[in-house]
Amino acid sequence: MAEMTDVRLRNATVYSVFVRNYSEEGTFAAVAKDVNRIEALGTDIVWLMPIHPIGEKARKGTCGSPYAIKDYRAVNPDYGTLDDFKALVDAIHGAGMKCIIDVVYNHTSPDSVLSQEHPAWFYHREDGSFGNKVGDWSDIIDLDYRNQGLWDYQIETLKYWVGIVDGFRCDVASLVPVDFWIKARAEVEKVHPGCLWLAESVEPDFVTYNRSRGVDAWSDGEVFRAFDMEYEYDVFTYYRDYINQTSTLHEYADALNRQEASYPENYVKLRFLENHDNKRASLMLGTGKVWRNWTAFIYFNKGCTLIYNGQETGTAHRPELFEKDPIDWTSPMMEPISEYLAKLASIKKNILPARAGYKVTALEETTLAAVYSDVERPGRVVLGVFRVGGRKHIADLWHATTADGESVNDFFPDGTYTNLIDGQPFDICQGSLQAGVEPVIVEGFKQ
């Protein structure tokens, strides 16, 4: 089914909303009031983190994790009614965006509807009690997909929700059988052609760890058989290690380039600097030149870009997952950051080719140069230069090549160019980019 994936998803931006902590009210209605602002960031798809009731048994914190779901077929009453939810989706659609919801099919809360009505559909320990295969997830119990009845129930649930929304973000999709996802996608497609499927794929080490324990886990390549988009956890560790100075920028660039050969031609990775499971980008990078360069790069990088609600405020505080912890929207940085994100989203949508060769090069240990070779317009390239180390140096473009080995200098002879991000001129002299520490994106053509 992944053969149906529209590669134009590479030009899209996803905005993730944690309804409880999006506002003081923590409701669907409060989010609905803000959809025009969300759209103005350049958002194409709004992803709502789990909207369902949360279990009470073994609950973590005061409010519990939204990923410890009690009833897949209901909405969390703290967020509002089903009609409130539908009104939010209508508002999202009215603003020209699509809406996807979280699907958490690896596990439920211990007191879930399914655990009461169909206990045989769950994993059980040797003593017969409910359990899970990942120890620190103490507030959930695992489902067991050896039961065909579970498949039927879950697929019917998806078919119900897709009558309202446009697709699904599937939590720890790598731990649910790929054959289930393939069947689910085929059945849902009959109800909603073009439904979007985003997989939270996992780190390679987590796949091998589970397999070493006899626990089923599926690789990114296998998961792509069913999904349009996947998380980029296969390379995120290289980014994080570079920031922590335990890995090199060359290793990160090499990992990105391996994706081009490892996945289907129409693969779409979800690019991000943060999400609800990871630290805020501003905590890791600050909010200055390093942050601006990395942020520009995740928009430029081949794939769909994710922004987690509140990222546009520059805050270092990530909302607590188990508590009421509203985002502070009063930051004076919010307007300039929002404008910056909107500009990058516009470049992503209107300048970057959806079908292209792609190559990333680390120039020393401070700068990434990435180049698209446009398949639809041969001879056209789009170059991005990102000073992710935060230091100014002359970027020798003769070190950078396109995916087919051509020198970037063949497309950018010496002269003055305009940076598409800020409209400022910069020079290329003797094959080197003469610019400061701000990121640069520029179009070039074969000479």
GROMACS .gro file of C-alpha atoms in nm:
model
  447
    1MET     CA    1   0.000   0.000   0.000
    2ALA     CA    2   0.293   0.238   0.052
    3GLU     CA    3   0.323   0.232  -0.326
    4MET     CA    4   0.025   0.470  -0.320
    5THR     CA    5   0.211   0.731  -0.114
    6ASP     CA    6   0.199   1.080  -0.263
    7VAL     CA    7   0.555   1.215  -0.261
    8ARG     CA    8   0.414   1.567  -0.229
    9LEU     CA    9   0.388   1.488   0.142
   10ARG     CA   10   0.758   1.580   0.140
   11ASN     CA   11   0.648   1.940   0.092
   12ALA     CA   12   0.407   1.933   0.386
   13THR     CA   13   0.424   2.051   0.746
   14VAL     CA   14   0.256   1.873   1.038
   15TYR     CA   15   0.159   2.055   1.358
   16SER     CA   16   0.116   1.836   1.667
   17VAL     CA   17  -0.145   1.938   1.928
   18PHE     CA   18  -0.162   1.807   2.286
   19VAL     CA   19  -0.521   1.914   2.358
   20ARG     CA   20  -0.494   1.902   2.739
   21ASN     CA   21  -0.198   2.139   2.751
   22TYR     CA   22  -0.261   2.347   2.442
   23SER     CA   23  -0.466   2.592   2.647
   24GLU     CA   24  -0.577   2.670   2.999
   25GLU     CA   25  -0.916   2.520   2.911
   26GLY     CA   26  -0.762   2.204   2.765
   27THR     CA   27  -1.055   2.150   2.528
   28PHE     CA   28  -1.134   2.086   2.164
   29ALA     CA   29  -1.316   2.419   2.154
   30ALA     CA   30  -1.007   2.609   2.272
   31VAL     CA   31  -0.798   2.456   1.993
   32ALA     CA   32  -1.069   2.537   1.739
   33LYS     CA   33  -1.037   2.906   1.823
   34ASP     CA   34  -0.671   2.895   1.716
   35VAL     CA   35  -0.680   2.705   1.387
   36ASN     CA   36  -0.620   3.013   1.173
   37ARG     CA   37  -0.301   3.091   1.366
   38ILE     CA   38  -0.189   2.729   1.326
   39GLU     CA   39  -0.257   2.745   0.952
   40ALA     CA   40  -0.062   3.071   0.924
   41LEU     CA   41   0.251   2.883   1.032
   42GLY     CA   42   0.231   2.701   0.699
   43THR     CA   43   0.064   2.395   0.848
   44ASP     CA   44  -0.089   2.139   0.614
   45ILE     CA   45  -0.181   1.864   0.861
   46VAL     CA   46  -0.290   1.895   1.223
   47TRP     CA   47  -0.209   1.589   1.433
   48LEU     CA   48  -0.415   1.562   1.749
   49MET     CA   49  -0.248   1.355   2.018
   50PRO     CA   50  -0.486   1.092   2.166
   51ILE     CA   51  -0.839   1.225   2.201
   52HIS     CA   52  -0.981   0.927   2.392
   53PRO     CA   53  -1.068   0.873   2.762
   54ILE     CA   54  -0.768   0.793   2.981
   55GLY     CA   55  -0.759   0.495   3.215
   56GLU     CA   56  -0.759   0.538   3.590
   57LYS     CA   57  -0.595   0.215   3.703
   58ALA     CA   58  -0.213   0.246   3.737
   59ARG     CA   59  -0.242   0.605   3.614
   60LYS     CA   60   0.081   0.802   3.604
   61GLY     CA   61   0.061   1.150   3.756
   62THR     CA   62  -0.257   1.339   3.828
   63CYS     CA   63  -0.409   1.332   3.482
   64GLY     CA   64  -0.251   1.023   3.331
   65SER     CA   65  -0.087   0.966   2.997
   66PRO     CA   66  -0.307   1.023   2.691
   67TYR     CA   67  -0.142   0.706   2.558
   68ALA     CA   68  -0.306   0.492   2.831
   69ILE     CA   69  -0.640   0.474   2.651
   70LYS     CA   70  -0.953   0.341   2.813
   71ASP     CA   71  -1.195   0.342   2.519
   72TYR     CA   72  -1.093   0.366   2.153
   73ARG     CA   73  -1.446   0.454   2.047
   74ALA     CA   74  -1.509   0.756   2.268
   75VAL     CA   75  -1.363   1.102   2.326
   76ASN     CA   76  -1.207   1.224   2.648
   77PRO     CA   77  -1.488   1.408   2.834
   78ASP     CA   78  -1.229   1.650   2.976
   79TYR     CA   79  -1.173   1.770   2.620
   80GLY     CA   80  -1.542   1.806   2.535
   81THR     CA   81  -1.810   1.610   2.355
   82LEU     CA   82  -1.803   1.420   2.028
   83ASP     CA   83  -1.981   1.716   1.869
   84ASP     CA   84  -1.705   1.945   2.002
   85PHE     CA   85  -1.448   1.718   1.843
   86LYS     CA   86  -1.632   1.719   1.511
   87ALA     CA   87  -1.654   2.099   1.528
   88LEU     CA   88  -1.276   2.117   1.575
   89VAL     CA   89  -1.218   1.893   1.273
   90ASP     CA   90  -1.458   2.107   1.072
   91ALA     CA   91  -1.260   2.417   1.174
   92ILE     CA   92  -0.935   2.252   1.068
   93HIS     CA   93  -1.087   2.160   0.733
   94GLY     CA   94  -1.232   2.509   0.698
   95ALA     CA   95  -0.881   2.651   0.733
   96GLY     CA   96  -0.764   2.431   0.446
   97MET     CA   97  -0.578   2.174   0.657
   98LYS     CA   98  -0.618   1.802   0.713
   99CYS     CA   99  -0.662   1.638   1.052
  100ILE     CA  100  -0.510   1.314   1.176
  101ILE     CA  101  -0.559   1.154   1.517
  102ASP     CA  102  -0.338   0.933   1.729
  103VAL     CA  103  -0.395   0.558   1.709
  104VAL     CA  104  -0.250   0.369   2.006
  105TYR     CA  105  -0.289   0.005   1.908
  106ASN     CA  106   0.001  -0.160   2.088
  107HIS     CA  107  -0.161  -0.131   2.430
  108THR     CA  108  -0.449   0.003   2.642
  109SER     CA  109  -0.494   0.113   3.002
  110PRO     CA  110  -0.532  -0.179   3.246
  111ASP     CA  111  -0.899  -0.087   3.300
  112SER     CA  112  -0.986  -0.042   2.934
  113VAL     CA  113  -1.314  -0.143   2.777
  114LEU     CA  114  -1.133  -0.413   2.582
  115SER     CA  115  -0.962  -0.557   2.890
  116GLN     CA  116  -1.303  -0.594   3.054
  117GLU     CA  117  -1.492  -0.726   2.752
  118HIS     CA  118  -1.220  -0.923   2.572
  119PRO     CA  119  -0.942  -1.020   2.816
  120ALA     CA  120  -0.824  -1.293   2.578
  121TRP     CA  121  -0.710  -1.026   2.334
  122PHE     CA  122  -0.424  -0.925   2.564
  123TYR     CA  123  -0.074  -1.041   2.644
  124HIS     CA  124  -0.062  -1.231   2.974
  125ARG     CA  125   0.226  -1.311   3.205
  126GLU     CA  126   0.301  -1.669   3.306
  127ASP     CA  127   0.073  -1.631   3.609
  128GLY     CA  128  -0.214  -1.528   3.382
  129SER     CA  129  -0.218  -1.160   3.479
  130PHE     CA  130  -0.216  -0.873   3.231
  131GLY     CA  131   0.125  -0.727   3.153
  132ASN     CA  132   0.341  -0.550   2.902
  133LYS     CA  133   0.672  -0.622   2.737
  134VAL     CA  134   0.834  -0.283   2.810
  135GLY     CA  135   0.890  -0.245   3.184
  136ASP     CA  136   0.876   0.132   3.229
  137TRP     CA  137   0.534   0.153   3.061
  138SER     CA  138   0.369   0.059   3.389
  139ASP     CA  139   0.037   0.229   3.313
  140ILE     CA  140  -0.054   0.012   3.015
  141ILE     CA  141  -0.110  -0.352   2.918
  142ASP     CA  142  -0.018  -0.497   2.580
  143LEU     CA  143  -0.259  -0.626   2.320
  144ASP     CA  144  -0.201  -0.964   2.152
  145TYR     CA  145  -0.251  -0.959   1.775
  146ARG     CA  146  -0.266  -1.337   1.748
  147ASN     CA  147  -0.641  -1.289   1.801
  148GLN     CA  148  -0.835  -1.232   1.479
  149GLY     CA  149  -1.121  -1.078   1.672
  150LEU     CA  150  -0.888  -0.799   1.782
  151TRP     CA  151  -0.796  -0.728   1.420
  152ASP     CA  152  -1.162  -0.695   1.325
  153TYR     CA  153  -1.244  -0.467   1.620
  154GLN     CA  154  -0.949  -0.237   1.560
  155ILE     CA  155  -1.017  -0.206   1.188
  156GLU     CA  156  -1.384  -0.129   1.248
  157THR     CA  157  -1.275   0.140   1.492
  158LEU     CA  158  -1.046   0.297   1.231
  159LYS     CA  159  -1.326   0.289   0.975
  160TYR     CA  160  -1.549   0.477   1.218
  161TRP     CA  161  -1.299   0.755   1.291
  162VAL     CA  162  -1.196   0.798   0.929
  163GLY     CA  163  -1.552   0.907   0.864
  164ILE     CA  164  -1.452   1.221   1.054
  165VAL     CA  165  -1.075   1.268   1.010
  166ASP     CA  166  -0.823   1.234   0.727
  167GLY     CA  167  -0.579   0.983   0.870
  168PHE     CA  168  -0.383   0.844   1.158
  169ARG     CA  169  -0.056   0.881   1.345
  170CYS     CA  170   0.009   0.531   1.478
  171ASP     CA  171   0.188   0.506   1.811
  172VAL     CA  172   0.484   0.262   1.833
  173ALA     CA  173   0.366   0.120   1.501
  174SER     CA  174   0.681  -0.094   1.486
  175LEU     CA  175   0.550  -0.318   1.767
  176VAL     CA  176   0.219  -0.395   1.594
  177PRO     CA  177   0.229  -0.656   1.313
  178VAL     CA  178   0.289  -0.502   0.971
  179ASP     CA  179   0.037  -0.745   0.823
  180PHE     CA  180  -0.227  -0.591   1.048
  181TRP     CA  181  -0.143  -0.241   0.924
  182ILE     CA  182  -0.151  -0.358   0.562
  183LYS     CA  183  -0.497  -0.509   0.607
  184ALA     CA  184  -0.620  -0.208   0.805
  185ARG     CA  185  -0.503   0.030   0.535
  186ALA     CA  186  -0.673  -0.171   0.261
  187GLU     CA  187  -1.003  -0.175   0.453
  188VAL     CA  188  -0.989   0.193   0.547
  189GLU     CA  189  -0.908   0.288   0.187
  190LYS     CA  190  -1.251   0.155   0.086
  191VAL     CA  191  -1.413   0.404   0.324
  192HIS     CA  192  -1.177   0.700   0.282
  193PRO     CA  193  -0.958   0.688  -0.029
  194GLY     CA  194  -0.633   0.873   0.026
  195CYS     CA  195  -0.631   0.831   0.403
  196LEU     CA  196  -0.294   0.943   0.550
  197TRP     CA  197  -0.083   0.700   0.753
  198LEU     CA  198   0.203   0.821   0.975
  199ALA     CA  199   0.400   0.561   1.173
  200GLU     CA  200   0.587   0.626   1.492
  201SER     CA  201   0.868   0.395   1.390
  202VAL     CA  202   1.134   0.339   1.655
  203GLU     CA  203   1.509   0.353   1.702
  204PRO     CA  204   1.702   0.064   1.542
  205ASP     CA  205   1.844  -0.026   1.883
  206PHE     CA  206   1.490  -0.064   2.018
  207VAL     CA  207   1.405  -0.302   1.733
  208THR     CA  208   1.711  -0.521   1.798
  209TYR     CA  209   1.659  -0.505   2.175
  210ASN     CA  210   1.306  -0.638   2.145
  211ARG     CA  211   1.402  -0.904   1.894
  212SER     CA  212   1.678  -1.024   2.127
  213ARG     CA  213   1.410  -1.081   2.390
  214GLY     CA  214   1.181  -1.271   2.155
  215VAL     CA  215   0.946  -0.975   2.117
  216ASP     CA  216   0.821  -0.897   1.767
  217ALA     CA  217   0.945  -0.565   1.629
  218TRP     CA  218   0.943  -0.448   1.269
  219SER     CA  219   1.211  -0.243   1.094
  220ASP     CA  220   1.153   0.085   0.912
  221GLY     CA  221   1.177  -0.091   0.577
  222GLU     CA  222   0.905  -0.336   0.677
  223VAL     CA  223   0.681  -0.066   0.824
  224PHE     CA  224   0.702   0.135   0.502
  225ARG     CA  225   0.503  -0.143   0.334
  226ALA     CA  226   0.192  -0.002   0.502
  227PHE     CA  227   0.266   0.363   0.582
  228ASP     CA  228   0.307   0.689   0.394
  229MET     CA  229   0.535   0.851   0.651
  230GLU     CA  230   0.762   0.735   0.931
  231TYR     CA  231   0.952   0.897   1.214
  232GLU     CA  232   1.320   0.964   1.153
  233TYR     CA  233   1.445   0.792   1.467
  234ASP     CA  234   1.692   0.599   1.253
  235VAL     CA  235   1.890   0.924   1.213
  236PHE     CA  236   1.769   1.132   1.509
  237THR     CA  237   2.023   0.967   1.737
  238TYR     CA  238   2.303   1.098   1.514
  239TYR     CA  239   2.166   1.452   1.542
  240ARG     CA  240   2.134   1.421   1.920
  241ASP     CA  241   2.483   1.275   1.952
  242TYR     CA  242   2.628   1.557   1.745
  243ILE     CA  243   2.462   1.814   1.969
  244ASN     CA  244   2.600   1.629   2.272
  245GLN     CA  245   2.945   1.615   2.106
  246THR     CA  246   2.958   1.234   2.106
  247SER     CA  247   2.929   1.195   1.729
  248THR     CA  248   3.036   1.385   1.419
  249LEU     CA  249   2.844   1.586   1.165
  250HIS     CA  250   2.986   1.359   0.896
  251GLU     CA  251   2.821   1.059   1.062
  252TYR     CA  252   2.489   1.241   1.065
  253ALA     CA  253   2.519   1.333   0.696
  254ASP     CA  254   2.613   0.976   0.607
  255ALA     CA  255   2.307   0.844   0.793
  256LEU     CA  256   2.081   1.077   0.596
  257ASN     CA  257   2.236   0.973   0.268
  258ARG     CA  258   2.185   0.604   0.351
  259GLN     CA  259   1.812   0.668   0.371
  260GLU     CA  260   1.811   0.752   0.001
  261ALA     CA  261   1.923   0.400  -0.087
  262SER     CA  262   1.763   0.205   0.198
  263TYR     CA  263   1.396   0.295   0.154
  264PRO     CA  264   1.142   0.289  -0.129
  265GLU     CA  265   1.182   0.562  -0.389
  266ASN     CA  266   0.870   0.737  -0.259
  267TYR     CA  267   0.970   0.724   0.108
  268VAL     CA  268   0.870   1.014   0.333
  269LYS     CA  269   1.038   1.066   0.668
  270LEU     CA  270   0.897   1.296   0.938
  271ARG     CA  271   1.169   1.549   1.022
  272PHE     CA  272   1.177   1.712   1.363
  273LEU     CA  273   1.394   1.870   1.631
  274GLU     CA  274   1.147   1.792   1.908
  275ASN     CA  275   0.823   1.611   1.986
  276HIS     CA  276   0.626   1.520   2.297
  277ASP     CA  277   0.878   1.245   2.383
  278ASN     CA  278   1.194   1.453   2.343
  279LYS     CA  279   1.341   1.771   2.485
  280ARG     CA  280   1.251   2.107   2.340
  281ALA     CA  281   1.486   2.218   2.063
  282SER     CA  282   1.546   2.549   2.237
  283LEU     CA  283   1.665   2.367   2.548
  284MET     CA  284   1.919   2.176   2.340
  285LEU     CA  285   2.015   2.455   2.099
  286GLY     CA  286   1.917   2.788   2.252
  287THR     CA  287   1.713   3.022   2.034
  288GLY     CA  288   1.988   3.196   1.840
  289LYS     CA  289   2.189   3.116   1.531
  290VAL     CA  290   2.231   2.742   1.603
  291TRP     CA  291   1.856   2.701   1.650
  292ARG     CA  292   1.781   2.898   1.332
  293ASN     CA  293   2.015   2.683   1.126
  294TRP     CA  294   1.888   2.351   1.258
  295THR     CA  295   1.527   2.466   1.219
  296ALA     CA  296   1.591   2.571   0.861
  297PHE     CA  297   1.753   2.237   0.794
  298ILE     CA  298   1.458   2.027   0.917
  299TYR     CA  299   1.232   2.221   0.680
  300PHE     CA  300   1.483   2.180   0.398
  301ASN     CA  301   1.564   1.815   0.468
  302LYS     CA  302   1.391   1.568   0.240
  303GLY     CA  303   1.065   1.472   0.407
  304CYS     CA  304   0.767   1.612   0.596
  305THR     CA  305   0.838   1.860   0.879
  306LEU     CA  306   0.690   1.830   1.229
  307ILE     CA  307   0.633   2.121   1.466
  308TYR     CA  308   0.523   2.041   1.823
  309ASN     CA  309   0.278   2.289   1.977
  310GLY     CA  310   0.468   2.559   2.163
  311GLN     CA  311   0.782   2.518   1.956
  312GLU     CA  312   0.698   2.851   1.794
  313THR     CA  313   0.732   3.030   2.130
  314GLY     CA  314   1.096   2.934   2.175
  315THR     CA  315   1.020   2.789   2.517
  316ALA     CA  316   1.257   2.538   2.674
  317HIS     CA  317   0.975   2.386   2.878
  318ARG     CA  318   0.806   2.077   2.739
  319PRO     CA  319   0.450   2.022   2.870
  320GLU     CA  320   0.427   1.739   3.121
  321LEU     CA  321   0.269   1.428   2.973
  322PHE     CA  322   0.093   1.320   3.292
  323GLU     CA  323  -0.019   1.656   3.433
  324LYS     CA  324  -0.213   1.967   3.345
  325ASP     CA  325   0.069   2.192   3.225
  326PRO     CA  326  -0.054   2.452   2.973
  327ILE     CA  327   0.175   2.610   2.718
  328ASP     CA  328   0.263   2.973   2.790
  329TRP     CA  329   0.172   3.161   2.473
  330THR     CA  330   0.289   3.502   2.601
  331SER     CA  331   0.650   3.477   2.484
  332PRO     CA  332   0.773   3.791   2.301
  333MET     CA  333   0.963   3.555   2.071
  334MET     CA  334   0.646   3.396   1.938
  335GLU     CA  335   0.578   3.643   1.656
  336PRO     CA  336   0.929   3.647   1.502
  337ILE     CA  337   0.967   3.270   1.536
  338SER     CA  338   0.623   3.213   1.383
  339GLU     CA  339   0.715   3.434   1.088
  340TYR     CA  340   1.039   3.239   1.045
  341LEU     CA  341   0.859   2.904   1.048
  342ALA     CA  342   0.600   3.031   0.802
  343LYS     CA  343   0.873   3.148   0.563
  344LEU     CA  344   1.049   2.811   0.580
  345ALA     CA  345   0.720   2.629   0.525
  346SER     CA  346   0.656   2.844   0.217
  347ILE     CA  347   0.999   2.757   0.074
  348LYS     CA  348   0.934   2.391   0.146
  349LYS     CA  349   0.599   2.403  -0.031
  350ASN     CA  350   0.687   2.620  -0.327
  351ILE     CA  351   1.061   2.581  -0.394
  352LEU     CA  352   1.172   2.231  -0.295
  353PRO     CA  353   1.101   1.962  -0.554
  354ALA     CA  354   0.897   1.664  -0.434
  355ARG     CA  355   1.080   1.425  -0.666
  356ALA     CA  356   1.453   1.478  -0.664
  357GLY     CA  357   1.792   1.332  -0.605
  358TYR     CA  358   1.918   1.442  -0.266
  359LYS     CA  359   2.262   1.459  -0.111
  360VAL     CA  360   2.387   1.595   0.222
  361THR     CA  361   2.752   1.685   0.283
  362ALA     CA  362   2.917   1.788   0.609
  363LEU     CA  363   3.159   2.073   0.547
  364GLU     CA  364   3.404   2.041   0.832
  365GLU     CA  365   3.221   1.987   1.163
  366THR     CA  366   3.014   2.304   1.158
  367THR     CA  367   2.815   2.321   0.834
  368LEU     CA  368   2.572   2.106   0.640
  369ALA     CA  369   2.532   2.153   0.265
  370ALA     CA  370   2.233   1.976   0.111
  371VAL     CA  371   2.126   1.980  -0.251
  372TYR     CA  372   1.816   1.870  -0.443
  373SER     CA  373   1.848   1.767  -0.808
  374ASP     CA  374   1.504   1.834  -0.956
  375VAL     CA  375   1.370   1.532  -1.148
  376GLU     CA  376   1.091   1.729  -1.313
  377ARG     CA  377   1.322   2.012  -1.424
  378PRO     CA  378   1.659   1.862  -1.522
  379GLY     CA  379   1.944   2.102  -1.465
  380ARG     CA  380   1.776   2.273  -1.170
  381VAL     CA  381   1.906   2.231  -0.817
  382VAL     CA  382   1.817   2.381  -0.480
  383LEU     CA  383   2.107   2.426  -0.241
  384GLY     CA  384   2.088   2.476   0.135
  385VAL     CA  385   2.385   2.569   0.354
  386PHE     CA  386   2.332   2.549   0.729
  387ARG     CA  387   2.585   2.663   0.992
  388VAL     CA  388   2.461   2.412   1.251
  389GLY     CA  389   2.777   2.452   1.455
  390GLY     CA  390   2.701   2.820   1.500
  391ARG     CA  391   3.035   2.938   1.362
  392LYS     CA  392   3.120   3.143   1.058
  393HIS     CA  393   3.358   2.995   0.807
  394ILE     CA  394   3.398   2.995   0.432
  395ALA     CA  395   3.190   2.711   0.289
  396ASP     CA  396   3.395   2.554   0.012
  397LEU     CA  397   3.120   2.429  -0.219
  398TRP     CA  398   3.361   2.221  -0.423
  399HIS     CA  399   3.339   1.969  -0.138
  400ALA     CA  400   2.964   1.930  -0.202
  401THR     CA  401   2.811   1.724  -0.482
  402THR     CA  402   2.469   1.631  -0.612
  403ALA     CA  403   2.332   1.278  -0.571
  404ASP     CA  404   2.475   1.182  -0.912
  405GLY     CA  405   2.821   1.319  -0.832
  406GLU     CA  406   2.817   1.656  -1.006
  407SER     CA  407   2.996   1.941  -0.835
  408VAL     CA  408   2.769   2.203  -0.682
  409ASN     CA  409   2.997   2.463  -0.837
  410ASP     CA  410   2.870   2.355  -1.180
  411PHE     CA  411   2.537   2.514  -1.086
  412PHE     CA  412   2.666   2.816  -0.896
  413PRO     CA  413   2.939   3.010  -1.078
  414ASP     CA  414   3.103   3.298  -0.898
  415GLY     CA  415   2.865   3.589  -0.850
  416THR     CA  416   2.603   3.746  -0.624
  417TYR     CA  417   2.293   3.551  -0.522
  418THR     CA  418   1.982   3.609  -0.311
  419ASN     CA  419   1.908   3.405  -0.001
  420LEU     CA  420   1.550   3.280  -0.032
  421ILE     CA  421   1.507   3.280   0.347
  422ASP     CA  422   1.571   3.647   0.422
  423GLY     CA  423   1.609   3.808   0.078
  424GLN     CA  424   1.966   3.916   0.154
  425PRO     CA  425   2.243   3.905  -0.109
  426PHE     CA  426   2.551   3.689  -0.067
  427ASP     CA  427   2.852   3.610  -0.282
  428ILE     CA  428   3.007   3.295  -0.417
  429CYS     CA  429   3.374   3.363  -0.488
  430GLN     CA  430   3.625   3.108  -0.615
  431GLY     CA  431   3.375   2.831  -0.547
  432SER     CA  432   3.321   2.932  -0.185
  433LEU     CA  433   3.007   3.072  -0.028
  434GLN     CA  434   3.087   3.403   0.141
  435ALA     CA  435   2.818   3.449   0.404
  436GLY     CA  436   2.774   3.487   0.777
  437VAL     CA  437   2.623   3.236   1.015
  438GLU     CA  438   2.262   3.252   0.895
  439PRO     CA  439   2.124   2.962   0.688
  440VAL     CA  440   2.113   3.002   0.310
  441ILE     CA  441   1.875   2.850   0.054
  442VAL     CA  442   1.923   2.927  -0.315
  443GLU     CA  443   1.818   2.795  -0.656
  444GLY     CA  444   2.080   2.713  -0.921
  445PHE     CA  445   2.084   2.594  -1.282
  446LYS     CA  446   2.333   2.394  -1.485
  447GLN     CA  447   2.568   2.628  -1.664
   0.00000   0.00000   0.00000
